[in-house]
GROMACS .gro file of C-alpha atoms in nm:
model
  223
    1UNK     CA    1  -5.818   3.173  -5.247
    2UNK     CA    2  -5.641   3.506  -5.248
    3UNK     CA    3  -5.283   3.576  -5.347
    4UNK     CA    4  -5.060   3.560  -5.042
    5UNK     CA    5  -4.706   3.650  -4.950
    6UNK     CA    6  -4.696   3.309  -4.782
    7UNK     CA    7  -4.752   3.109  -5.101
    8UNK     CA    8  -4.480   2.890  -5.255
    9UNK     CA    9  -4.236   3.064  -5.489
   10UNK     CA   10  -4.309   3.242  -5.712
   11UNK     CA   11  -4.538   3.438  -5.478
   12UNK     CA   12  -4.852   3.428  -5.690
   13UNK     CA   13  -5.134   3.186  -5.755
   14UNK     CA   14  -5.184   3.094  -6.123
   15UNK     CA   15  -5.525   2.949  -6.042
   16UNK     CA   16  -5.659   3.298  -5.977
   17UNK     CA   17  -5.872   3.406  -5.685
   18UNK     CA   18  -6.045   3.072  -5.620
   19UNK     CA   19  -5.957   2.703  -5.654
   20UNK     CA   20  -6.239   2.530  -5.838
   21UNK     CA   21  -6.557   2.533  -5.628
   22UNK     CA   22  -6.357   2.528  -5.300
   23UNK     CA   23  -6.231   2.798  -5.074
   24UNK     CA   24  -5.863   2.782  -4.985
   25UNK     CA   25  -5.633   2.917  -4.716
   26UNK     CA   26  -5.257   2.929  -4.704
   27UNK     CA   27  -5.099   2.774  -4.392
   28UNK     CA   28  -4.745   2.891  -4.343
   29UNK     CA   29  -4.527   2.923  -4.651
   30UNK     CA   30  -4.598   2.589  -4.816
   31UNK     CA   31  -4.939   2.460  -4.708
   32UNK     CA   32  -5.266   2.520  -4.893
   33UNK     CA   33  -5.579   2.399  -4.715
   34UNK     CA   34  -5.879   2.339  -4.941
   35UNK     CA   35  -6.228   2.304  -4.798
   36UNK     CA   36  -6.340   2.010  -5.011
   37UNK     CA   37  -6.635   1.859  -4.820
   38UNK     CA   38  -6.756   1.523  -4.944
   39UNK     CA   39  -6.512   1.532  -5.238
   40UNK     CA   40  -6.202   1.510  -5.014
   41UNK     CA   41  -6.112   1.148  -5.085
   42UNK     CA   42  -6.187   1.179  -5.458
   43UNK     CA   43  -5.958   1.481  -5.482
   44UNK     CA   44  -5.688   1.311  -5.277
   45UNK     CA   45  -5.691   1.017  -5.518
   46UNK     CA   46  -5.690   1.248  -5.819
   47UNK     CA   47  -5.389   1.446  -5.696
   48UNK     CA   48  -5.198   1.130  -5.596
   49UNK     CA   49  -5.252   0.968  -5.935
   50UNK     CA   50  -5.154   1.284  -6.123
   51UNK     CA   51  -4.810   1.291  -5.959
   52UNK     CA   52  -4.759   1.669  -5.950
   53UNK     CA   53  -4.390   1.737  -5.892
   54UNK     CA   54  -4.472   2.058  -5.701
   55UNK     CA   55  -4.642   1.864  -5.420
   56UNK     CA   56  -4.437   1.719  -5.135
   57UNK     CA   57  -4.737   1.574  -4.951
   58UNK     CA   58  -5.117   1.550  -4.973
   59UNK     CA   59  -5.304   1.507  -4.645
   60UNK     CA   60  -5.680   1.439  -4.636
   61UNK     CA   61  -5.901   1.508  -4.334
   62UNK     CA   62  -6.274   1.489  -4.267
   63UNK     CA   63  -6.382   1.769  -4.502
   64UNK     CA   64  -6.063   1.932  -4.625
   65UNK     CA   65  -5.739   1.856  -4.806
   66UNK     CA   66  -5.395   1.995  -4.726
   67UNK     CA   67  -5.152   2.038  -5.015
   68UNK     CA   68  -4.789   2.074  -4.900
   69UNK     CA   69  -4.568   2.229  -5.168
   70UNK     CA   70  -4.197   2.170  -5.213
   71UNK     CA   71  -3.968   2.456  -5.113
   72UNK     CA   72  -3.905   2.706  -5.390
   73UNK     CA   73  -4.141   2.539  -5.635
   74UNK     CA   74  -4.337   2.717  -5.905
   75UNK     CA   75  -4.701   2.628  -5.951
   76UNK     CA   76  -4.736   2.482  -6.299
   77UNK     CA   77  -5.023   2.555  -6.534
   78UNK     CA   78  -5.118   2.187  -6.510
   79UNK     CA   79  -5.158   2.206  -6.132
   80UNK     CA   80  -5.345   2.537  -6.160
   81UNK     CA   81  -5.584   2.370  -6.403
   82UNK     CA   82  -5.634   2.078  -6.164
   83UNK     CA   83  -5.716   2.318  -5.881
   84UNK     CA   84  -5.979   2.486  -6.097
   85UNK     CA   85  -6.131   2.162  -6.232
   86UNK     CA   86  -6.476   2.035  -6.131
   87UNK     CA   87  -6.496   1.816  -5.821
   88UNK     CA   88  -6.484   1.443  -5.907
   89UNK     CA   89  -6.812   1.269  -5.826
   90UNK     CA   90  -6.637   0.997  -5.626
   91UNK     CA   91  -6.298   0.844  -5.562
   92UNK     CA   92  -6.178   0.588  -5.810
   93UNK     CA   93  -6.105   0.237  -5.687
   94UNK     CA   94  -5.741   0.265  -5.584
   95UNK     CA   95  -5.534   0.134  -5.300
   96UNK     CA   96  -5.531  -0.214  -5.154
   97UNK     CA   97  -5.808  -0.434  -5.022
   98UNK     CA   98  -5.736  -0.558  -4.669
   99UNK     CA   99  -5.927  -0.838  -4.500
  100UNK     CA  100  -5.893  -0.809  -4.123
  101UNK     CA  101  -5.995  -1.086  -3.888
  102UNK     CA  102  -6.211  -0.951  -3.604
  103UNK     CA  103  -6.337  -1.103  -3.281
  104UNK     CA  104  -6.673  -0.932  -3.242
  105UNK     CA  105  -6.855  -0.877  -2.911
  106UNK     CA  106  -6.777  -1.016  -2.567
  107UNK     CA  107  -6.473  -0.876  -2.389
  108UNK     CA  108  -6.334  -0.765  -2.726
  109UNK     CA  109  -6.644  -0.560  -2.810
  110UNK     CA  110  -6.822  -0.460  -2.489
  111UNK     CA  111  -7.046  -0.201  -2.661
  112UNK     CA  112  -7.173  -0.429  -2.938
  113UNK     CA  113  -7.488  -0.550  -2.762
  114UNK     CA  114  -7.598  -0.195  -2.678
  115UNK     CA  115  -7.533  -0.073  -3.033
  116UNK     CA  116  -7.729  -0.365  -3.177
  117UNK     CA  117  -8.022  -0.294  -2.943
  118UNK     CA  118  -8.009   0.073  -3.040
  119UNK     CA  119  -8.039  -0.032  -3.406
  120UNK     CA  120  -8.318  -0.279  -3.329
  121UNK     CA  121  -8.096  -0.570  -3.428
  122UNK     CA  122  -7.972  -0.891  -3.272
  123UNK     CA  123  -7.595  -0.868  -3.214
  124UNK     CA  124  -7.540  -1.139  -3.477
  125UNK     CA  125  -7.728  -0.928  -3.733
  126UNK     CA  126  -7.521  -0.621  -3.645
  127UNK     CA  127  -7.204  -0.826  -3.695
  128UNK     CA  128  -7.329  -0.965  -4.026
  129UNK     CA  129  -7.414  -0.621  -4.160
  130UNK     CA  130  -7.089  -0.463  -4.042
  131UNK     CA  131  -6.880  -0.744  -4.193
  132UNK     CA  132  -7.069  -0.727  -4.526
  133UNK     CA  133  -6.954  -0.369  -4.592
  134UNK     CA  134  -6.647  -0.280  -4.797
  135UNK     CA  135  -6.523   0.010  -4.583
  136UNK     CA  136  -6.308   0.286  -4.733
  137UNK     CA  137  -6.024   0.465  -4.554
  138UNK     CA  138  -6.113   0.835  -4.572
  139UNK     CA  139  -5.813   0.959  -4.375
  140UNK     CA  140  -5.573   0.862  -4.096
  141UNK     CA  141  -5.528   1.048  -3.767
  142UNK     CA  142  -5.579   1.069  -3.389
  143UNK     CA  143  -5.312   0.802  -3.331
  144UNK     CA  144  -5.044   0.707  -3.587
  145UNK     CA  145  -5.216   0.460  -3.818
  146UNK     CA  146  -5.571   0.514  -3.685
  147UNK     CA  147  -5.800   0.479  -3.991
  148UNK     CA  148  -6.131   0.662  -4.027
  149UNK     CA  149  -6.341   0.423  -4.236
  150UNK     CA  150  -6.643   0.538  -4.435
  151UNK     CA  151  -6.928   0.317  -4.550
  152UNK     CA  152  -7.120   0.264  -4.228
  153UNK     CA  153  -7.497   0.279  -4.296
  154UNK     CA  154  -7.701   0.507  -4.073
  155UNK     CA  155  -7.863   0.210  -3.896
  156UNK     CA  156  -7.522   0.100  -3.761
  157UNK     CA  157  -7.397   0.445  -3.665
  158UNK     CA  158  -7.382   0.559  -3.303
  159UNK     CA  159  -7.253   0.861  -3.112
  160UNK     CA  160  -6.934   0.840  -2.914
  161UNK     CA  161  -6.953   0.750  -2.547
  162UNK     CA  162  -7.047   1.028  -2.306
  163UNK     CA  163  -6.749   0.930  -2.090
  164UNK     CA  164  -6.435   0.808  -2.271
  165UNK     CA  165  -6.255   0.501  -2.144
  166UNK     CA  166  -5.919   0.559  -1.978
  167UNK     CA  167  -5.771   0.270  -2.174
  168UNK     CA  168  -5.881   0.107  -2.499
  169UNK     CA  169  -5.684  -0.206  -2.602
  170UNK     CA  170  -5.475  -0.201  -2.918
  171UNK     CA  171  -5.659  -0.345  -3.218
  172UNK     CA  172  -6.003  -0.243  -3.092
  173UNK     CA  173  -6.256  -0.196  -3.372
  174UNK     CA  174  -6.495   0.084  -3.283
  175UNK     CA  175  -6.780   0.300  -3.409
  176UNK     CA  176  -6.782   0.678  -3.373
  177UNK     CA  177  -7.061   0.863  -3.552
  178UNK     CA  178  -7.051   0.775  -3.922
  179UNK     CA  179  -6.708   0.610  -3.901
  180UNK     CA  180  -6.559   0.277  -3.807
  181UNK     CA  181  -6.211   0.310  -3.659
  182UNK     CA  182  -5.935   0.081  -3.535
  183UNK     CA  183  -5.710   0.172  -3.242
  184UNK     CA  184  -5.347   0.097  -3.341
  185UNK     CA  185  -5.220   0.129  -2.984
  186UNK     CA  186  -5.363   0.111  -2.635
  187UNK     CA  187  -5.477   0.442  -2.493
  188UNK     CA  188  -5.778   0.651  -2.394
  189UNK     CA  189  -6.073   0.663  -2.631
  190UNK     CA  190  -6.441   0.744  -2.651
  191UNK     CA  191  -6.560   0.535  -2.946
  192UNK     CA  192  -6.804   0.245  -2.909
  193UNK     CA  193  -6.608  -0.085  -2.904
  194UNK     CA  194  -6.755  -0.365  -3.116
  195UNK     CA  195  -6.459  -0.600  -3.161
  196UNK     CA  196  -6.084  -0.646  -3.186
  197UNK     CA  197  -5.835  -0.741  -3.455
  198UNK     CA  198  -5.481  -0.875  -3.418
  199UNK     CA  199  -5.361  -0.682  -3.724
  200UNK     CA  200  -5.068  -0.443  -3.665
  201UNK     CA  201  -5.198  -0.105  -3.779
  202UNK     CA  202  -4.875   0.088  -3.720
  203UNK     CA  203  -4.513  -0.026  -3.722
  204UNK     CA  204  -4.244   0.247  -3.740
  205UNK     CA  205  -3.997  -0.003  -3.888
  206UNK     CA  206  -4.230  -0.103  -4.171
  207UNK     CA  207  -4.250   0.076  -4.505
  208UNK     CA  208  -4.499   0.229  -4.512
  209UNK     CA  209  -4.547   0.239  -4.133
  210UNK     CA  210  -4.929   0.254  -4.155
  211UNK     CA  211  -5.104  -0.063  -4.268
  212UNK     CA  212  -5.399   0.136  -4.402
  213UNK     CA  213  -5.384   0.456  -4.605
  214UNK     CA  214  -5.643   0.688  -4.761
  215UNK     CA  215  -5.826   0.516  -5.044
  216UNK     CA  216  -5.759   0.164  -4.914
  217UNK     CA  217  -6.056  -0.069  -4.869
  218UNK     CA  218  -6.124  -0.288  -4.567
  219UNK     CA  219  -6.341  -0.593  -4.511
  220UNK     CA  220  -6.382  -0.730  -4.160
  221UNK     CA  221  -6.391  -1.109  -4.130
  222UNK     CA  222  -6.564  -1.240  -3.815
  223UNK     CA  223  -6.339  -1.476  -3.621
   0.00000   0.00000   0.00000
């Protein structure tokens, strides 16, 4: 990443011209977006555990990580070293394990039978395999509290629907590509619906508001 007049104060980058093996881009005056690929969650965990005082927030996405710096901060040598360090092989086991009760199939999961047939499985086998996985929250987005869960084997993956539904019920458990997701609130959506949970994914009066955060693990328990 190049020095920029939009970097946090002081206006220079102690890590030099490039952050580790990633390319970086400054967003506004305080945001640094790193293209981190498959290492996103591992780096998110590493930065969170390190507790850098310069960072106000760390936001993971599908293949990149946004570092939001505090106003007027100076980038310490320790943070510069972390930016230049090798990519961790995988995220450490952090966060909480959540077991969510799910009603699979039927009216709660109208796409389950088709997904099972696509995989050459009986619906019960699809359910068994999906519930046997310890899913990992990679990032949260789309709706407040909507978790993108990694861990889905290729046999259970499926593309999103060609035509999105106008309304997906709150709590719907769905498959979209390589991810399992859960809709926190009712609204339009194009993922394949396989079940529904009664867990409250987002509550603005709760601390934290999101039930699931990056690094958390999820196991689905068939009802």
